[in-house]
Short mmCIF file of C-alpha atoms and ligand atoms in Angstrom, two decimals:
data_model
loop_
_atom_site.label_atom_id
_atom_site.label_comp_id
_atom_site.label_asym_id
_atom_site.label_seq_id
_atom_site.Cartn_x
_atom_site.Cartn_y
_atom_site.Cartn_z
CA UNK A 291 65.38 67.55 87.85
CA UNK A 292 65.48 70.53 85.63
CA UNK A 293 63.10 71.52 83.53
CA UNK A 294 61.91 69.19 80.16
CA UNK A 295 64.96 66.85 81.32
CA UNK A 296 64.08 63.12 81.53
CA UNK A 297 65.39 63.14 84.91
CA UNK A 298 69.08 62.70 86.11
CA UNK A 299 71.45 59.50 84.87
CA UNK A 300 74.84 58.52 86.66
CA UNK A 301 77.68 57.31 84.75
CA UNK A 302 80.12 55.11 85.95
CA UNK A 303 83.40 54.93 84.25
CA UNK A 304 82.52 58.71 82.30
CA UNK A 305 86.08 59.80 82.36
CA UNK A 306 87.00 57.29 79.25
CA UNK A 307 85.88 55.23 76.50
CA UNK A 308 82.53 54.08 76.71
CA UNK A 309 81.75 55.53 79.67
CA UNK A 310 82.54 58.79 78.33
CA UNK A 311 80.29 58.37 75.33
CA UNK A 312 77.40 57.37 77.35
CA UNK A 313 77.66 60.40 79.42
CA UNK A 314 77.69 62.85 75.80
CA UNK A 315 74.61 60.85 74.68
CA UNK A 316 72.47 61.00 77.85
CA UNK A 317 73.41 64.70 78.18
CA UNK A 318 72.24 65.68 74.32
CA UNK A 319 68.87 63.38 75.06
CA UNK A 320 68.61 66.04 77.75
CA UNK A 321 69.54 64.01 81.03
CA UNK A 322 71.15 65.87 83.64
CA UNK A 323 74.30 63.75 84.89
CA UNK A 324 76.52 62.57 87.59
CA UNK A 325 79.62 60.98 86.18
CA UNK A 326 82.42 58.95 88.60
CA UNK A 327 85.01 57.45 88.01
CA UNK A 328 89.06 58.13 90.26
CA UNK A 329 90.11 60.79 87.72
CA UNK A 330 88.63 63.53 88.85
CA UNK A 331 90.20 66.17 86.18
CA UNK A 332 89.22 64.46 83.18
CA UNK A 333 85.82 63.98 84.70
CA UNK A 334 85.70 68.32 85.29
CA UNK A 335 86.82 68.88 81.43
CA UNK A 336 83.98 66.56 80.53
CA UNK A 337 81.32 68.00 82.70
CA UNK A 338 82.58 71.33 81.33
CA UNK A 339 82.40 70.64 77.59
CA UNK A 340 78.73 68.99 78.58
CA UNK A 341 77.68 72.09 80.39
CA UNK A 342 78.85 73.89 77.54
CA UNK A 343 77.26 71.87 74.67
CA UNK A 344 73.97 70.70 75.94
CA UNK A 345 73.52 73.53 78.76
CA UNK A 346 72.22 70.34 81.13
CA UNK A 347 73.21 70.37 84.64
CA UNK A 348 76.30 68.22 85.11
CA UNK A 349 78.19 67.16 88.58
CA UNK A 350 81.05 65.20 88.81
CA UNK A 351 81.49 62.40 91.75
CA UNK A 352 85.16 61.48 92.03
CA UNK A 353 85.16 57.60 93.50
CA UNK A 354 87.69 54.46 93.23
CA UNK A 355 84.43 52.63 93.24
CA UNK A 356 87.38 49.32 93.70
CA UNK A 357 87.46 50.60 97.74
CA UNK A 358 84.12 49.52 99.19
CA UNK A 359 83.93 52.58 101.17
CA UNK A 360 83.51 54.84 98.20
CA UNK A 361 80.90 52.10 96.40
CA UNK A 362 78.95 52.79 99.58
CA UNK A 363 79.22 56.28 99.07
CA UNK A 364 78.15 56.21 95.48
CA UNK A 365 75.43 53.65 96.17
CA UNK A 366 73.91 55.99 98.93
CA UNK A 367 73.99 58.95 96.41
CA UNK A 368 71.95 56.82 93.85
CA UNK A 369 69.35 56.25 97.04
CA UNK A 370 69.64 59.77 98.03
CA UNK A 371 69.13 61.53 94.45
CA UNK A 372 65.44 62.40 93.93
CA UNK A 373 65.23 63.00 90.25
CA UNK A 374 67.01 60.09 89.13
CA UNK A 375 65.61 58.03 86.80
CA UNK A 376 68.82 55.72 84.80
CA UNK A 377 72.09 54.71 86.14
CA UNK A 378 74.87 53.34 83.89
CA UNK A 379 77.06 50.68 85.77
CA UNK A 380 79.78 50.64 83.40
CA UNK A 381 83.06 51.55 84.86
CA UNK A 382 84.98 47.95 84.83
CA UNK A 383 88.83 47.07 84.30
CA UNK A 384 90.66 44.22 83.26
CA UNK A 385 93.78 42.33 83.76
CA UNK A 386 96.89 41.16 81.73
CA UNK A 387 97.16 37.28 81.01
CA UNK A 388 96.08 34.32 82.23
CA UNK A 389 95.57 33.12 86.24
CA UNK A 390 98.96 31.35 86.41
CA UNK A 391 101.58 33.89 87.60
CA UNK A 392 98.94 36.48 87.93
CA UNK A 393 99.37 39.18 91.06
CA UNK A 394 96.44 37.96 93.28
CA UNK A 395 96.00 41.77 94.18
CA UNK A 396 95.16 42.80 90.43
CA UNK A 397 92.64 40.25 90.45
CA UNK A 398 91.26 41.36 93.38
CA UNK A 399 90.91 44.84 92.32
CA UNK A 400 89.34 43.46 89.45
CA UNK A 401 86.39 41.51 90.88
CA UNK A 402 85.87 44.28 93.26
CA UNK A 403 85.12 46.66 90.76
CA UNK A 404 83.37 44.65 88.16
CA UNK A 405 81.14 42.69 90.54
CA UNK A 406 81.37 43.54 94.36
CA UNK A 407 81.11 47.92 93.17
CA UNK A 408 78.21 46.56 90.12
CA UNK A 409 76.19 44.58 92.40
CA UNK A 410 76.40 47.39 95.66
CA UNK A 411 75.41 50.32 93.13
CA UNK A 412 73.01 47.89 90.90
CA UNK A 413 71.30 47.08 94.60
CA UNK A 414 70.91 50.46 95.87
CA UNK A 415 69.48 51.61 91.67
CA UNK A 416 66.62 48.67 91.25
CA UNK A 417 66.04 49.10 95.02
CA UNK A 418 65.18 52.94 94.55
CA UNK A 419 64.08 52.51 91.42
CA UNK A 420 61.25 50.22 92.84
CA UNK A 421 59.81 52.22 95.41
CA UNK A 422 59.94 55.35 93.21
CA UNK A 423 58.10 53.14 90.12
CA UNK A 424 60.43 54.58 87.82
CA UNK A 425 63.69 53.83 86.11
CA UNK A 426 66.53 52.04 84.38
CA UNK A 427 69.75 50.30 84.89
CA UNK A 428 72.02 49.52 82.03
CA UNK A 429 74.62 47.11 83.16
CA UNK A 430 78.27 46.83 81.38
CA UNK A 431 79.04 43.23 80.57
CA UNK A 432 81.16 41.87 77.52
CA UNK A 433 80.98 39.54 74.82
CA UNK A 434 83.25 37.27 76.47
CA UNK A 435 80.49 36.54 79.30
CA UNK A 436 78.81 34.13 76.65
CA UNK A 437 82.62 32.92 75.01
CA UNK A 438 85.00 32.93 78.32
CA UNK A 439 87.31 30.59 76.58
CA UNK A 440 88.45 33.93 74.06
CA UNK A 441 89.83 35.55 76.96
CA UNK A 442 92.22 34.94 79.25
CA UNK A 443 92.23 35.08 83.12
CA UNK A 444 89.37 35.89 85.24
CA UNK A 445 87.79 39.11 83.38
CA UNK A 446 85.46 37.24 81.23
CA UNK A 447 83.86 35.40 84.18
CA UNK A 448 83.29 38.84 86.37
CA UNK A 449 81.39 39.40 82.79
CA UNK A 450 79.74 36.43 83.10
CA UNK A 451 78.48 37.32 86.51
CA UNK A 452 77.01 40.79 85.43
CA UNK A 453 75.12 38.67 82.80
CA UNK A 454 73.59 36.47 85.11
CA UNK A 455 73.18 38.90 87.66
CA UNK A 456 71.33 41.01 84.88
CA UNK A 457 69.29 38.08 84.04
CA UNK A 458 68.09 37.46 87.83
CA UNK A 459 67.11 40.92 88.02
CA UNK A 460 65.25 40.83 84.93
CA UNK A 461 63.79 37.95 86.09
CA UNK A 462 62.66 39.58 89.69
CA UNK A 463 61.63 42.50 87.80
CA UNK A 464 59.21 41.12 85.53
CA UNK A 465 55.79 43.13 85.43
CA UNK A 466 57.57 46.21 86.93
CA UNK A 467 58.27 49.92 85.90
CA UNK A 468 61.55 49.40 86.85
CA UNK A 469 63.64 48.25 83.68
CA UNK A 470 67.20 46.50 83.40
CA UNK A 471 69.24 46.11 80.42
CA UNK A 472 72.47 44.08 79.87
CA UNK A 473 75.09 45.22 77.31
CA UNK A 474 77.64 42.48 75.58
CA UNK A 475 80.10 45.35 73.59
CA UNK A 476 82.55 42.88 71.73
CA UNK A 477 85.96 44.66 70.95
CA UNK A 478 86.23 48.43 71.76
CA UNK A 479 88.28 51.25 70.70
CA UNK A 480 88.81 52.58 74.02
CA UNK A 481 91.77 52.64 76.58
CA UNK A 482 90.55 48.83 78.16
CA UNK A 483 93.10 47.41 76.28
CA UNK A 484 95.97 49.15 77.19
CA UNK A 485 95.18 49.64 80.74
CA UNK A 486 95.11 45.99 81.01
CA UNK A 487 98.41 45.56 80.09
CA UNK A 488 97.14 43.81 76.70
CA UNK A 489 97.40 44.10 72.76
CA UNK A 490 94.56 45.53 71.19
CA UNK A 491 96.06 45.52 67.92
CA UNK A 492 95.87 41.52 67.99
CA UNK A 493 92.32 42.31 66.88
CA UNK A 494 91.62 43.02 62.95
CA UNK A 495 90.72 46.51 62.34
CA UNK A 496 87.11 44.81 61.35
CA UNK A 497 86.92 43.34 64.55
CA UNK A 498 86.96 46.02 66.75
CA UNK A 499 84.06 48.73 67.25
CA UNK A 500 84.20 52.55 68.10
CA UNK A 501 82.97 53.83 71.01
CA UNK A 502 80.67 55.72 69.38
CA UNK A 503 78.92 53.29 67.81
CA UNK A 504 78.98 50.81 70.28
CA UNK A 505 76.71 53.65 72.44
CA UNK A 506 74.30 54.50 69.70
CA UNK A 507 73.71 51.02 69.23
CA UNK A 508 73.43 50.21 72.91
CA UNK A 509 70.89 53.04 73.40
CA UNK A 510 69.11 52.34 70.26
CA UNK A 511 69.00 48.32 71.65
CA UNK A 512 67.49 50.18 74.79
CA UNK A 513 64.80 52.44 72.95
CA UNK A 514 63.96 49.16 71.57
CA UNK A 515 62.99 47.55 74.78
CA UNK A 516 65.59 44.79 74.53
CA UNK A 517 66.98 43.21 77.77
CA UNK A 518 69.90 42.14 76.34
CA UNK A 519 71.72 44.27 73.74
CA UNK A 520 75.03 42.85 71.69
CA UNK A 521 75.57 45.69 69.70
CA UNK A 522 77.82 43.61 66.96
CA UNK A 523 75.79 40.21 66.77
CA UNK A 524 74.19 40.23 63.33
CA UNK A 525 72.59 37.07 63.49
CA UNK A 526 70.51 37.69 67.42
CA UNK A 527 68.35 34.50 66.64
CA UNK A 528 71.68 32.75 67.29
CA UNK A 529 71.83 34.06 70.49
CA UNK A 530 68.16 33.58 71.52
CA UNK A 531 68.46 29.63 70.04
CA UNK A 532 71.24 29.29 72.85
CA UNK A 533 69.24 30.96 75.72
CA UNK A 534 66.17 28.16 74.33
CA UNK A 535 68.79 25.45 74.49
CA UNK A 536 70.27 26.42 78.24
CA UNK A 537 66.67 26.64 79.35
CA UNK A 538 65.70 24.06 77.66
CA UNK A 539 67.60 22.07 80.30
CA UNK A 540 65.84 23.35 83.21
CA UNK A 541 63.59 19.65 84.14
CA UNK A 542 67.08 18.12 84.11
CA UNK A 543 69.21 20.08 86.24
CA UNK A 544 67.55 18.95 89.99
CA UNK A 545 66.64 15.79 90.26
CA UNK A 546 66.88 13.23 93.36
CA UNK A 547 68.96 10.78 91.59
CA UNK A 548 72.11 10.88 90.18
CA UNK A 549 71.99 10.57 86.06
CA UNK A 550 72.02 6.92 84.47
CA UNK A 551 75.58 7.39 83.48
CA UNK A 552 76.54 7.99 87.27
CA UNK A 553 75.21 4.87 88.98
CA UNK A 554 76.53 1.45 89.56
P1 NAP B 784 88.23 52.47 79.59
O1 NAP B 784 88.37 53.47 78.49
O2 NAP B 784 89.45 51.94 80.25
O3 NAP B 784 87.21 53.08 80.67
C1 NAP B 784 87.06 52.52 81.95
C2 NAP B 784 86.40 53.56 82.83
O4 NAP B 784 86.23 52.99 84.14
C3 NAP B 784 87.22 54.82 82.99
O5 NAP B 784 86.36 55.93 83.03
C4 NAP B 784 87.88 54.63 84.34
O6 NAP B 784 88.12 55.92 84.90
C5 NAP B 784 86.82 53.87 85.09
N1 NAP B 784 87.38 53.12 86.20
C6 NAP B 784 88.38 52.19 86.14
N2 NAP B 784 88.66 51.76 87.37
C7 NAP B 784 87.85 52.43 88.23
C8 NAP B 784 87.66 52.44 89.63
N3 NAP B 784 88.42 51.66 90.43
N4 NAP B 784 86.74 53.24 90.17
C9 NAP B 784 85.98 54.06 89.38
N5 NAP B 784 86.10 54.09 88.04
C10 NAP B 784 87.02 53.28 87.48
O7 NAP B 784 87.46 51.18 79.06
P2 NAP B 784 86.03 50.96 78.39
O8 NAP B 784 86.24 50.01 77.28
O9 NAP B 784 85.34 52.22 78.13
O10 NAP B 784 85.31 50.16 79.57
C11 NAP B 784 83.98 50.40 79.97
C12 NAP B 784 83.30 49.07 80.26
O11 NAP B 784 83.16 48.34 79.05
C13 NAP B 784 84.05 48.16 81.23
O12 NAP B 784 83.13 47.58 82.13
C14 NAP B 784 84.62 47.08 80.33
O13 NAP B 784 84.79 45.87 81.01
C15 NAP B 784 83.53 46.99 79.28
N6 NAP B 784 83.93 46.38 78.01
C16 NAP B 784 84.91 46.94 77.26
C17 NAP B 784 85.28 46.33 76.05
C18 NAP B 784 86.37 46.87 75.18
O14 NAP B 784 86.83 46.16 74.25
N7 NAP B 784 86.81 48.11 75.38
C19 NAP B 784 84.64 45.15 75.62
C20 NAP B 784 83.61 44.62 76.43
C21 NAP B 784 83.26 45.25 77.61
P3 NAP B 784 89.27 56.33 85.96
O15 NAP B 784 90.55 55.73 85.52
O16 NAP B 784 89.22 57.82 85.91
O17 NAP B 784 88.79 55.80 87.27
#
């Protein structure tokens, strides 16, 4: 950790979009950085205009964090790097359309990158994090983990998991140094859209946020202490009324006999 840095944050996802915004923001709060993602070119321009800009000490960890063997490898960095204190597990994809006539394989690739890769790299962070007593994990989610039925296929329920997985952690973690932090962006400028084969212009212009400010608010949601950040959600009462009503259902969800309307 160099000197009067908060300690070292890795990026996932820093060659693009939010990702890359993340990794600008950490770098001017004075975080040294290790930022993966597969492109390992745009990932060298951005560590150089960091370098440049903020004079913090920036490496670059080229992974397709989609093949488990480089997860692993990423994972065993986050165990092996002393001064880290905050990783970001953001790097995620989608995929065109709905699950009819969908290629299995794209789906595939999918779920291994936005929950097999999250949980292996989220593991190896809270694990570490634990027995150092220090440090954060913000986890990507979406929006669409609370609304599945606005997006098509199976993206919104890989967001769904890093929610809940989020919320388990939280959970586990209560009491400890060690802090977690869920982030719902809604609609992004950012290249998610197009990579995914879909039409971001379907959105209004109102509807969609800028990566930019999608960050600041995220990390302004985290300065805050909040577990769970949705950086466009005016009304977050709403949200919290929901989370009362779901657990509000808790003495009703194991019981030894079947519900009045399912006998006889
Ligand atoms: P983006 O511009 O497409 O960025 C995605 C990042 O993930 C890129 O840096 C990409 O870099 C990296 N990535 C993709 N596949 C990878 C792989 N197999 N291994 C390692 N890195 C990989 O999209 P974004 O909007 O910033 O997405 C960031 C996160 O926000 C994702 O988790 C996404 O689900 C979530 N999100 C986005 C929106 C939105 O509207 N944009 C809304 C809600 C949630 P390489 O290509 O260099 O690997």
């Amino acid at each position: 950790m160099s000197a009067a840095s908060p300690g070292t944050a890795l990026v996932t996802g820093a060659s693009s979009g939010i990702g890359k915004v993340y990794a600008d923001r950490l770098a001017k709060r004075g975080y040294d950085l290790i930022l993966v993602a597969r492109n390992r070119e745009r990932l060298e321009a951005l560590a150089g205009e960091l370098r440049a800009s903020t004079g913090r000490k920036v490496e670059v960890l080229a992974a397709d964090l989609a093949e488990p063997r480089d997860a692993a490898r990423v994972a065993a960095r986050i165990v092996e790097e002393e001064g880290l204190t905050l990783v970001v597990n953001n790097a995620g994809s989608g995929t065109e359309g709905p699950v009819v006539g969908a290629d299995p394989a794209k789906i595939d690739a999918m779920v291994q990158l936005n929950v097999v890769a999250l949980t292996r790299l989220a593991v190896a962070a809270v694990d570490t994090f634990s027995r150092r007593g220090r440090g954060t994990l913000i986890n990507i989610a979406s929006v669409v983990a609370i609304v599945p039925e606005f997006f098509p296929g199976a993206y919104a329920a890989t967001k769904a998991y890093v929610l809940a997985f989020t919320q388990s952690l939280q959970t586990e973690l209560q009491g400890s140094p060690v802090r977690v932090q869920a982030v719902l962006p809604g609609a992004t400028r950012t290249e998610f859209f197009e990579r995914a084969g879909l039409d971001a212009n379907v959105f209004p212009e109102e509807a969609v946020m800028s990566a930019d400010n999608l960050v600041d608010a995220a990390l302004k949601g985290l300065d805050l202490g909040e577990a769970i950040t949705i950086p466009p959600l005016p009304d977050f009462a709403g949200f919290e009324a929901v989370t009362a009503a779901r657990l509000a259902l808790q003495p009703g969800l194991s019981l030894r006999d079947p519900a009045p309307r399912y006998r006889g």
